[in-house]
Structure formats: structure tokens, C-alpha cells
PDB file of C-alpha atoms in Angstrom:
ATOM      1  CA  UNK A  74     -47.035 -12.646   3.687  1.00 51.00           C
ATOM      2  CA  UNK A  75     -44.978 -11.335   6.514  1.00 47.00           C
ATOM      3  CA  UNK A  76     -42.477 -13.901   6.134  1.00 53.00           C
ATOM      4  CA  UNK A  77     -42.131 -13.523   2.336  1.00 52.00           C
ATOM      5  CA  UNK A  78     -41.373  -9.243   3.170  1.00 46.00           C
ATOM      6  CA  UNK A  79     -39.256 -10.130   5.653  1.00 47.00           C
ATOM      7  CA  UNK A  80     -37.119 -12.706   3.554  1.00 49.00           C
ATOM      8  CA  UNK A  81     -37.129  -9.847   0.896  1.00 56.00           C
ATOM      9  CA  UNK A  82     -35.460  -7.381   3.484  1.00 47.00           C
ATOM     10  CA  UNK A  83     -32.881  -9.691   4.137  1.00 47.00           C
ATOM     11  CA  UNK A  84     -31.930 -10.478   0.794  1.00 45.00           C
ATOM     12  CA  UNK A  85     -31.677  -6.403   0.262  1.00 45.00           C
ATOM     13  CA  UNK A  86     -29.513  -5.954   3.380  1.00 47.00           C
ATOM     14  CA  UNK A  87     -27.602  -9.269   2.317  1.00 48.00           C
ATOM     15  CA  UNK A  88     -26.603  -7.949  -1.181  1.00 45.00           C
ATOM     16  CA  UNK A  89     -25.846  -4.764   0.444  1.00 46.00           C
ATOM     17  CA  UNK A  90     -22.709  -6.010   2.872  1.00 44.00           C
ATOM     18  CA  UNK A  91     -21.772  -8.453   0.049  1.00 43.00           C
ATOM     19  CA  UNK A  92     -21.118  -5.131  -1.883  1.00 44.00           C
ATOM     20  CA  UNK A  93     -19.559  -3.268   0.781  1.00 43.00           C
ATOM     21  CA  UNK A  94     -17.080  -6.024   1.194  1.00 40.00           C
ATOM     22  CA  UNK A  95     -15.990  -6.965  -2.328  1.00 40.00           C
ATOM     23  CA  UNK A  96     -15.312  -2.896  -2.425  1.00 40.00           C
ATOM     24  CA  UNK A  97     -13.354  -2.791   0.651  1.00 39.00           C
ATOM     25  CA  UNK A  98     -11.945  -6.392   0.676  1.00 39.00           C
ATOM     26  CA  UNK A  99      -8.820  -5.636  -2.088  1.00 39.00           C
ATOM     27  CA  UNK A 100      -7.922  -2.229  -0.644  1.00 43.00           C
ATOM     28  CA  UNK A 101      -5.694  -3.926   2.055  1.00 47.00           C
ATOM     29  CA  UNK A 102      -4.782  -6.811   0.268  1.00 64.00           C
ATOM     30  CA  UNK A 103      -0.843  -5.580  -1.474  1.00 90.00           C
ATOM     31  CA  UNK A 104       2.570  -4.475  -0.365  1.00 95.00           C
ATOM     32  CA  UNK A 105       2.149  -0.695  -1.369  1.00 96.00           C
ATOM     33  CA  UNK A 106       4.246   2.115  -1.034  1.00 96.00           C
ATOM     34  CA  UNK A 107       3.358   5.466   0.779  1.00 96.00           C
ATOM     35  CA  UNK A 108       2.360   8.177  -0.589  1.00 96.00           C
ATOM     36  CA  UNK A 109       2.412   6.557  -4.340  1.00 95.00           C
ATOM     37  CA  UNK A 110       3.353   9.953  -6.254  1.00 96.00           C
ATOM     38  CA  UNK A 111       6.236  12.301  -5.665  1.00 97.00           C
ATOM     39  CA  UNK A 112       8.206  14.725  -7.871  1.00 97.00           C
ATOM     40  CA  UNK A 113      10.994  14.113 -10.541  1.00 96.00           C
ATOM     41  CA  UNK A 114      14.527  15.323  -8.877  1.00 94.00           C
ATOM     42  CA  UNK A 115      12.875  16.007  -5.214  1.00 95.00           C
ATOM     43  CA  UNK A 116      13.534  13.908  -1.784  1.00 96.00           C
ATOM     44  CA  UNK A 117      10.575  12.594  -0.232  1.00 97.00           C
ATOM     45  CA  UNK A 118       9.843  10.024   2.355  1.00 97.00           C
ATOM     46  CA  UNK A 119       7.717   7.080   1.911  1.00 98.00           C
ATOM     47  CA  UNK A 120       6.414   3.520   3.616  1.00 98.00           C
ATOM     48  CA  UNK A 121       6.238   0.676   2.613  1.00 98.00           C
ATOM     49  CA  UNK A 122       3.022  -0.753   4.035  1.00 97.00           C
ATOM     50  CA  UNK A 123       3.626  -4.437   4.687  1.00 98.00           C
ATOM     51  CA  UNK A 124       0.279  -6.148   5.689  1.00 97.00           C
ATOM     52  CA  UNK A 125       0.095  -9.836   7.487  1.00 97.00           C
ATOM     53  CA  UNK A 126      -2.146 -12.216   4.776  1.00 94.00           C
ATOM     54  CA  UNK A 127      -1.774 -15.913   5.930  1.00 95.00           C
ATOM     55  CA  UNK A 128      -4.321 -16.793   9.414  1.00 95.00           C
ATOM     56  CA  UNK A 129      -1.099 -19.417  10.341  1.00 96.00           C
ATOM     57  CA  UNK A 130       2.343 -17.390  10.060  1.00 97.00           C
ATOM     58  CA  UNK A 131       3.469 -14.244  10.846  1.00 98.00           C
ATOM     59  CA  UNK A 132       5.744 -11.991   8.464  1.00 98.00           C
ATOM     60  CA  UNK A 133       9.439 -12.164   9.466  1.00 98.00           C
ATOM     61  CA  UNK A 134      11.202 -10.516   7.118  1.00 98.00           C
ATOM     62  CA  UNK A 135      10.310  -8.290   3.582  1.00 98.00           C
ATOM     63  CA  UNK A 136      12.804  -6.891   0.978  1.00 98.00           C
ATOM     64  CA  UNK A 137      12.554  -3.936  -0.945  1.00 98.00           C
ATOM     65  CA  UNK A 138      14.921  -3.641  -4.274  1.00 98.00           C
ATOM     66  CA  UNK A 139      15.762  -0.681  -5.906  1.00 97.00           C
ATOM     67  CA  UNK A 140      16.209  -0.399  -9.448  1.00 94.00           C
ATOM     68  CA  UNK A 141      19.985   0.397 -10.735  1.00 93.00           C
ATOM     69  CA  UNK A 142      18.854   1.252 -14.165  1.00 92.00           C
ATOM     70  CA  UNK A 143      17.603   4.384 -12.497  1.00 92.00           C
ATOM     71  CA  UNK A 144      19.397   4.741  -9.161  1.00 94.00           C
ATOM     72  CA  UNK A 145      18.835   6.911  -5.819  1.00 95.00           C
ATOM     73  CA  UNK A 146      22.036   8.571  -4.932  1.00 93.00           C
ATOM     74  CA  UNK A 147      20.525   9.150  -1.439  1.00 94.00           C
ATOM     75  CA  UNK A 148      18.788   6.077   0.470  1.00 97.00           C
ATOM     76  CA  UNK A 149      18.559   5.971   4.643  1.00 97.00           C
ATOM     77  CA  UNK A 150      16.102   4.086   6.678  1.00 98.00           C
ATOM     78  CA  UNK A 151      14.238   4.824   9.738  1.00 98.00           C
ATOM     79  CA  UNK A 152      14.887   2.900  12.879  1.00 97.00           C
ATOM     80  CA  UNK A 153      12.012   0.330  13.919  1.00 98.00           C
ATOM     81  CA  UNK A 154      11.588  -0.830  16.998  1.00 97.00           C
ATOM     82  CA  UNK A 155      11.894  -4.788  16.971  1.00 98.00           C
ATOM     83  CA  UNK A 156      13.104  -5.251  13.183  1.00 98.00           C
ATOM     84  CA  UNK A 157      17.118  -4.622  11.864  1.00 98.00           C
ATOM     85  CA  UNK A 158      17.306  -2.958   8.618  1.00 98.00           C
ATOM     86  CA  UNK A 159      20.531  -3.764   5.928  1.00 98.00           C
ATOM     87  CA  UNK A 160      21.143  -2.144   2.570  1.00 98.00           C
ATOM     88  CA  UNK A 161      23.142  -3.280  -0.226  1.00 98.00           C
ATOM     89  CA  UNK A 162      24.804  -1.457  -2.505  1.00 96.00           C
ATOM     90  CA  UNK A 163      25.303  -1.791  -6.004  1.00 96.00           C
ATOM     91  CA  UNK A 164      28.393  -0.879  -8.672  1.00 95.00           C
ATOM     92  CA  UNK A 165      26.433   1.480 -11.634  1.00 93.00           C
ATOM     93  CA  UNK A 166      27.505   0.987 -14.620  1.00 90.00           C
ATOM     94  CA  UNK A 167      26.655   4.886 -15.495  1.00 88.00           C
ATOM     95  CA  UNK A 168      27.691   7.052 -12.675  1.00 89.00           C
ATOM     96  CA  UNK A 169      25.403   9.692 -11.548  1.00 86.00           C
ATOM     97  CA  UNK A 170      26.256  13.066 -10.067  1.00 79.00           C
ATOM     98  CA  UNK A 171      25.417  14.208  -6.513  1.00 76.00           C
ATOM     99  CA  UNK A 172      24.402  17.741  -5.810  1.00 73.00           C
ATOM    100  CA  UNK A 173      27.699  19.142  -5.205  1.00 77.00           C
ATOM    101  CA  UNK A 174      28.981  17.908  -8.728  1.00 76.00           C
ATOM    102  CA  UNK A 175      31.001  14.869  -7.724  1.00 82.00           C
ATOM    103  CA  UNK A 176      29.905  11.607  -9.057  1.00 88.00           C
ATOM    104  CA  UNK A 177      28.576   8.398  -7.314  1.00 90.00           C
ATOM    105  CA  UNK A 178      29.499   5.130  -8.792  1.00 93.00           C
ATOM    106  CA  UNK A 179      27.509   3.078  -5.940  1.00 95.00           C
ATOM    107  CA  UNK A 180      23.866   2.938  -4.704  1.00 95.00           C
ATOM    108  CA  UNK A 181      21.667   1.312  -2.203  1.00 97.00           C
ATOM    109  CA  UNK A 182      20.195  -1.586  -4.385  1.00 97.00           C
ATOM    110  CA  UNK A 183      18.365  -3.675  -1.733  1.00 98.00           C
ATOM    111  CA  UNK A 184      16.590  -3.185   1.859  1.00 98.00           C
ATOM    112  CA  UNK A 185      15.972  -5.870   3.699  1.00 98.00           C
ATOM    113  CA  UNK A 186      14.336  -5.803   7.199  1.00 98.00           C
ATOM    114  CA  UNK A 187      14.158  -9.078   9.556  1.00 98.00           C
ATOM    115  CA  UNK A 188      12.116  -9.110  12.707  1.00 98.00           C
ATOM    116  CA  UNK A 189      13.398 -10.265  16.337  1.00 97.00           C
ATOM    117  CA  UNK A 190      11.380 -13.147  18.218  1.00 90.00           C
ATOM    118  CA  UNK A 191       8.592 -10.713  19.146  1.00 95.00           C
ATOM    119  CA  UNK A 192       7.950  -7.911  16.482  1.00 97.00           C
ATOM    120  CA  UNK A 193       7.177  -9.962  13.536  1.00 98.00           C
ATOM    121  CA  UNK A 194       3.779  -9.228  11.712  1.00 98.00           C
ATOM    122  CA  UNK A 195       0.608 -10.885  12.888  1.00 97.00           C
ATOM    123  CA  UNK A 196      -1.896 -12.446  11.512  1.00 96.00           C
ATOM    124  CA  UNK A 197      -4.213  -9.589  10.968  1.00 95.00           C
ATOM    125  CA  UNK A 198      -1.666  -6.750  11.481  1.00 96.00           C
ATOM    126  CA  UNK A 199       0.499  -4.945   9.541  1.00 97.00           C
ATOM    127  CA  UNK A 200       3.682  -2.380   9.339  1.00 98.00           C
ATOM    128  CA  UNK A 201       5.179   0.379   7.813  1.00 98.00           C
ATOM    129  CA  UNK A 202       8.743   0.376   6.630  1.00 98.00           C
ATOM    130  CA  UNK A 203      10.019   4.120   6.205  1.00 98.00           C
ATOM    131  CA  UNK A 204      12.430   5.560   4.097  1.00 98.00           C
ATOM    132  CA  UNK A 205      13.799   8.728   2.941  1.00 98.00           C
ATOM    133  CA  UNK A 206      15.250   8.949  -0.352  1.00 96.00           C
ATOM    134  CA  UNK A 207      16.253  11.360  -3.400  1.00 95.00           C
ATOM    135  CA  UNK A 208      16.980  12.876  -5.929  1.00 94.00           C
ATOM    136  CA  UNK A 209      14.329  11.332  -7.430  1.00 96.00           C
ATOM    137  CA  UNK A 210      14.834  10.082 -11.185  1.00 94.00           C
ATOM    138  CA  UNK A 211      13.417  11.822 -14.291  1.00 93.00           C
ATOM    139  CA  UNK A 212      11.306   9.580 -15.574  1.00 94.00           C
ATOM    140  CA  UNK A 213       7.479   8.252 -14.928  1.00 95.00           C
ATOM    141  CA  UNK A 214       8.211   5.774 -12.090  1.00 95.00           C
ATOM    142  CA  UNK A 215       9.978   3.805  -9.705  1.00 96.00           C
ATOM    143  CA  UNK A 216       8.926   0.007  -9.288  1.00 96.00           C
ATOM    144  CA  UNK A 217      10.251  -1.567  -6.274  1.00 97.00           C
ATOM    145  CA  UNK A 218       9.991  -5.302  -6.550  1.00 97.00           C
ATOM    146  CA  UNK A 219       9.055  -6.604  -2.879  1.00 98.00           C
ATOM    147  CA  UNK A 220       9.527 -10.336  -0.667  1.00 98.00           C
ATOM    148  CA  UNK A 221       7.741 -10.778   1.867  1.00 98.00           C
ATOM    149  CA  UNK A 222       8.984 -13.839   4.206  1.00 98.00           C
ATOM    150  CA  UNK A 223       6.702 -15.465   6.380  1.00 98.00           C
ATOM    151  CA  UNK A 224       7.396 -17.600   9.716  1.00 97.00           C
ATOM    152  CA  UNK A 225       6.687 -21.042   7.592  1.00 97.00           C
ATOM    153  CA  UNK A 226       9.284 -20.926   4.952  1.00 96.00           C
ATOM    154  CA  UNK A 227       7.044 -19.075   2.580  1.00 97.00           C
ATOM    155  CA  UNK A 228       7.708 -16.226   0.115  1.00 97.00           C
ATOM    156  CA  UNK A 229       5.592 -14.045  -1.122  1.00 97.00           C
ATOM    157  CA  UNK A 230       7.169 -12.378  -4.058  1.00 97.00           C
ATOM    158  CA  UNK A 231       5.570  -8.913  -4.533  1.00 97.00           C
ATOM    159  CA  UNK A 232       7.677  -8.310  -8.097  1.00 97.00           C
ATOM    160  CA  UNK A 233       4.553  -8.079 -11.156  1.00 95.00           C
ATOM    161  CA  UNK A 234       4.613  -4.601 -12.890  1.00 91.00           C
ATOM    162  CA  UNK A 235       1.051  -3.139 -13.487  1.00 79.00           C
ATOM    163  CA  UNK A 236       0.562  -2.307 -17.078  1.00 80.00           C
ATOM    164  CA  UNK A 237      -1.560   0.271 -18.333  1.00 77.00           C
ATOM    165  CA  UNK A 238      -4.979  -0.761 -19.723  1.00 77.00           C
ATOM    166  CA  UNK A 239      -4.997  -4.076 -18.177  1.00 78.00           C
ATOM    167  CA  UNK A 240      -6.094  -5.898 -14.766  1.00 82.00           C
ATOM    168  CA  UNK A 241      -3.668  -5.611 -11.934  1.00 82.00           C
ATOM    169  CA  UNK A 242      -1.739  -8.656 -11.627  1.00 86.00           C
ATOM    170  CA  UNK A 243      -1.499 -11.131  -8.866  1.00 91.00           C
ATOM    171  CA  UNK A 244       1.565  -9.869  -6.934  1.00 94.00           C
ATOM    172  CA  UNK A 245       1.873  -6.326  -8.030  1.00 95.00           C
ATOM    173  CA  UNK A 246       4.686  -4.830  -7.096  1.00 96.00           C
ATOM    174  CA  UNK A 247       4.774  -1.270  -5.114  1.00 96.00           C
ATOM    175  CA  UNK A 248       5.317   1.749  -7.618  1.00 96.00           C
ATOM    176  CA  UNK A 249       6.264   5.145  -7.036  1.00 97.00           C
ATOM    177  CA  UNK A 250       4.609   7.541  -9.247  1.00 96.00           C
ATOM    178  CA  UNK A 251       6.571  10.680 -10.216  1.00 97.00           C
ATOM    179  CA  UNK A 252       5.675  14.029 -11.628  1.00 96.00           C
ATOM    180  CA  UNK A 253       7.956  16.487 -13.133  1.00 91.00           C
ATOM    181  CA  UNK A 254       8.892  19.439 -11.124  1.00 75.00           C
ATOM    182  CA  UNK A 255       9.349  22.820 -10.817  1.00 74.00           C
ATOM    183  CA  UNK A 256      13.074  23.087 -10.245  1.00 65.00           C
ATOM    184  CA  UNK A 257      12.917  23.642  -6.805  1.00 59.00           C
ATOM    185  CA  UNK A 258      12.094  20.267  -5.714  1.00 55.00           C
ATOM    186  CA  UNK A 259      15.239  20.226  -3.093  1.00 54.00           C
ATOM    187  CA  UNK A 260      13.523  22.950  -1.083  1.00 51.00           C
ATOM    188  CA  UNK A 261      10.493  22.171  -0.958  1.00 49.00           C
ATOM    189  CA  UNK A 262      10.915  18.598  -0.567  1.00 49.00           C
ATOM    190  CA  UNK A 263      11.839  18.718   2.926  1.00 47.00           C
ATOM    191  CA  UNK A 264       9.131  20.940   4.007  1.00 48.00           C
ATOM    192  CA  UNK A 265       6.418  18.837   1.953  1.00 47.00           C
ATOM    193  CA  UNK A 266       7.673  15.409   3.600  1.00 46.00           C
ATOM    194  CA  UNK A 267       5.697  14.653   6.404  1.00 45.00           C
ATOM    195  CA  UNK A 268       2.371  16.424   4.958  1.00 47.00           C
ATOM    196  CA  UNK A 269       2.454  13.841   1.960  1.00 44.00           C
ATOM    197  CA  UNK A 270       2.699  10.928   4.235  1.00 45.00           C
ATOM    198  CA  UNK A 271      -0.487  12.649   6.734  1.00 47.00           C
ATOM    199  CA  UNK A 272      -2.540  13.063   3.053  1.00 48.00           C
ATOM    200  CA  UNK A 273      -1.998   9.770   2.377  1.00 47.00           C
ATOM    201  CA  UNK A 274      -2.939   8.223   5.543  1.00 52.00           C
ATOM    202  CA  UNK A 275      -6.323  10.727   5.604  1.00 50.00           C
ATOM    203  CA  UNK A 276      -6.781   9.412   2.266  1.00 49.00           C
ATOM    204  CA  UNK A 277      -6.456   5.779   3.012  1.00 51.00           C
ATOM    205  CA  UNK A 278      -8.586   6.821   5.998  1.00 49.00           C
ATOM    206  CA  UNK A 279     -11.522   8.590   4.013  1.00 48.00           C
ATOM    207  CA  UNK A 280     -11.738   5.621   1.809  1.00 47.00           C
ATOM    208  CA  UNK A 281     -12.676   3.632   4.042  1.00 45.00           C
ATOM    209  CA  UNK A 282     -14.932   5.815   5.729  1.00 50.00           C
ATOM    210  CA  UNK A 283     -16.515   6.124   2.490  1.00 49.00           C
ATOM    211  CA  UNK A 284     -17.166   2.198   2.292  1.00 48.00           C
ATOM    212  CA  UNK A 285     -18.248   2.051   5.790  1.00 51.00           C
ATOM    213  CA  UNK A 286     -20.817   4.647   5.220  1.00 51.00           C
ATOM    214  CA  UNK A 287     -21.979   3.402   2.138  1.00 53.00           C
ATOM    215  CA  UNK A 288     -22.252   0.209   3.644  1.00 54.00           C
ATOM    216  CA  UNK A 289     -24.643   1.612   6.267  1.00 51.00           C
ATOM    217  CA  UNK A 290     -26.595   3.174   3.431  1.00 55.00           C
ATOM    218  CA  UNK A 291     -26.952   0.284   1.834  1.00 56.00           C
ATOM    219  CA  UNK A 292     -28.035  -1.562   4.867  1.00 55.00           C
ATOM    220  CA  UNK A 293     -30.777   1.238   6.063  1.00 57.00           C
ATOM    221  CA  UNK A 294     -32.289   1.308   2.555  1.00 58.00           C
ATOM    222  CA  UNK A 295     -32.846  -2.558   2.532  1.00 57.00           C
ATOM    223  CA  UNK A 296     -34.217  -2.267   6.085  1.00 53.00           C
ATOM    224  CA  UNK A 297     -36.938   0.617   4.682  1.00 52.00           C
ATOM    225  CA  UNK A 298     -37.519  -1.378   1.391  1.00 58.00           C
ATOM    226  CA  UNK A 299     -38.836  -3.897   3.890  1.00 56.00           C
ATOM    227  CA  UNK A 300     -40.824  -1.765   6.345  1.00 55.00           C
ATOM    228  CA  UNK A 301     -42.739  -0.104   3.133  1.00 57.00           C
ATOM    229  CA  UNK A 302     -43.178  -3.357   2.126  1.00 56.00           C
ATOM    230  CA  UNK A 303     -44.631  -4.591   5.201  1.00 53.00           C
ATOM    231  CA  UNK A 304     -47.038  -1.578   5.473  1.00 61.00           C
ATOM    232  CA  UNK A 305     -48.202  -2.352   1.900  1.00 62.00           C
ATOM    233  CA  UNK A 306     -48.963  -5.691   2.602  1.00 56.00           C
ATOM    234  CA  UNK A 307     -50.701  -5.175   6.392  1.00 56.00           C
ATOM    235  CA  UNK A 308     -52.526  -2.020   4.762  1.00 59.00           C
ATOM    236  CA  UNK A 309     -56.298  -3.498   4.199  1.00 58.00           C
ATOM    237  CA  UNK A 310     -57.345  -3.438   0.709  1.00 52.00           C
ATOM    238  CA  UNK A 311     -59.549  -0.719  -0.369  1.00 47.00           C
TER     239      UNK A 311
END
């Protein structure tokens, strides 16, 4: 009888991890970009969180393009230790206008970071990939289609655009969601930068909190399941 409760507490506590990982086990699994909302016409900064998938190769090099159909006037990078970042520009066939009025008939169309000898990503590691960019476009989002290069040849091309209403595809690629604004989106955009990026990272961080507490919820109710169980069953009949 003991061995039957005890096999039943297992298979509680077993269930209960399987659970906790399928929840947490796709979280970490995409290229995805940092905070994922901003505001129509504003400047923000975001990351592009590049994590290492393969147990064999590290990640050498990942590009980011930028769509042209709906350009960013303004497009810099942030240094990073150990990897050299490139743009490359584009000819629009519509020129926009900057905020002084004059129009740009160029933008930054493609990022491409490559690693040195000893700051590629690890298995089991990842990295962030700032940028700072603006005005944003009018309109519901920005898709950047991603590559990510690993150290055997291999491409991983992040470049599948979620749909609405059905399952997220393989290889999804990163998307910016924007909000329309207030009209003061240049002001406040530069004093709302580095909070967004801190919300997101709390957020990323709370959710997986969350799992890891729920996991140990999980776990502590098969564990009592079984003790009651066990008490039931040593208990002498009345």
C-alpha cells in the first residue's frame, strides 16, 4: 500500500514539472525585439534579444532588416563589446521628411552584427543587440525579418510574419508593436527610453518568476496529495 501512495505522489509531482516546463520552455525559444510596443511618430530604443539554440555551434553573426516600405529616418546602434555592427542603406522610392522639413531619400535598410573569435554566442547564452531609432511610422507595426548565423555554416532565418487568429509560425520574425500617440511623442520619447526597456526586462523577469513559483506549487501539492494519502491508508480502520 505504501508503495502504491508513494508511486501516486510521484506521478502528481511528475505531471507537475512536465507542466511547468512546456509553460516556460517556448518563452526563450525566438529572436524578439525589446520592449515589443512603442508609439506611432516617437523615438524609442529597443534590443534585439538574440538567444544561442544549437548544443554544437555558437552564434556568429545575426541580421536585422528594416522595412523600406515604411522607413526610419533615424537608425544608430550601440557599441558592443566583442561584435562590429554595419548598416546599409537603402534609395526610397517615396522620400520622407525629417523634423526640420528637409527630405530624406535614404535609410538604414539592414544591420548586421559579426562577432570576433571570442564574443560569439554560446551554447546556452544569449545577447542583446541595441538600437535607437525614430520617428516611428504611422501604422500598426514594424516587422523586422532576422538571420541568425551560427559557427557551422547554418542559418537560421527568423523572417515568418505572425498572423492574427492563427498559431505562431516556426521562425517568427521580431515585431514592433506601435500605438498612436499623443503628438508629443518627440519629448517624451527620450525621457520614456530607458524605463521601457527596465519594464520589459521586470516583465520578462516576473514571468518567469511566475512559472517558477507555480512550479513549486505544483510540486508541494503533489507532495501533500501523497502524505494525506499515506495517512489514509496507515490510519486503522474503524
Amino acid at each position: 500500500m505504501l508503495r502504491t501512495v508513494l508511486a501516486r505522489a510521484a506521478v502528481v509531482a511528475g505531471v507537475a514539472a512536465v507542466a511547468t516546463l512546456a509553460l516556460a520552455g517556448p518563452a526563450s525559444a525566438h529572436v524578439t525585439v525589446n520592449p515589443d510596443s512603442a508609439t506611432q511618430g516617437g523615438y524609442t530604443k529597443i534590443a534585439f534579444r538574440v538567444p544561442n539554440e544549437k548544443d554544437t555551434a555558437n552564434t556568429s553573426a545575426v541580421e536585422v532588416n528594416l522595412p523600406t516600405d515604411t522607413p526610419i529616418a533615424s537608425v544608430s546602434t550601440r557599441p558592443l563589446p566583442g561584435w562590429t555592427a554595419t548598416t546599409v542603406k537603402t534609395k526610397l522610392a517615396t522620400p520622407i521628411k525629417d523634423d526640420d522639413g528637409g527630405e530624406i531619400t535614404e535609410a538604414v535598410s539592414k544591420i548586421t552584427w559579426k562577432a570576433d573569435a571570442t564574443s560569439a554566442i554560446k551554447p546556452g547564452q544569449f545577447q542583446e543587440f541595441e538600437v535607437s531609432l525614430g520617428p516611428l511610422p504611422k501604422t500598426d507595426q514594424v516587422v523586422f525579418k532576422a538571420l541568425q548565423t551560427y559557427s557551422d555554416g547554418d542559418i537560421v532565418r527568423w523572417i515568418d510574419v505572425p498572423a492574427a487568429g492563427q498559431d505562431e509560425p516556426e521562425h517568427p520574425a521580431p515585431v514592433l508593436k506601435l500605438t498612436a500617440g499623443t503628438g508629443d511623442e518627440h519629448g517624451a520619447a527620450a525621457a520614456s527610453t530607458a524605463p521601457a526597456a527596465a519594464a520589459s526586462d521586470e516583465k520578462d523577469d516576473s514571468g518567469t518568476n511566475w512559472l517558477g513559483f507555480a512550479g513549486v506549487l505544483l510540486g508541494l501539492a503533489g507532495l501533500v496529495a501523497g502524505l494525506l494519502a499515506y495517512r489514509r491508508a496507515a490510519s486503522p480502520a474503524a
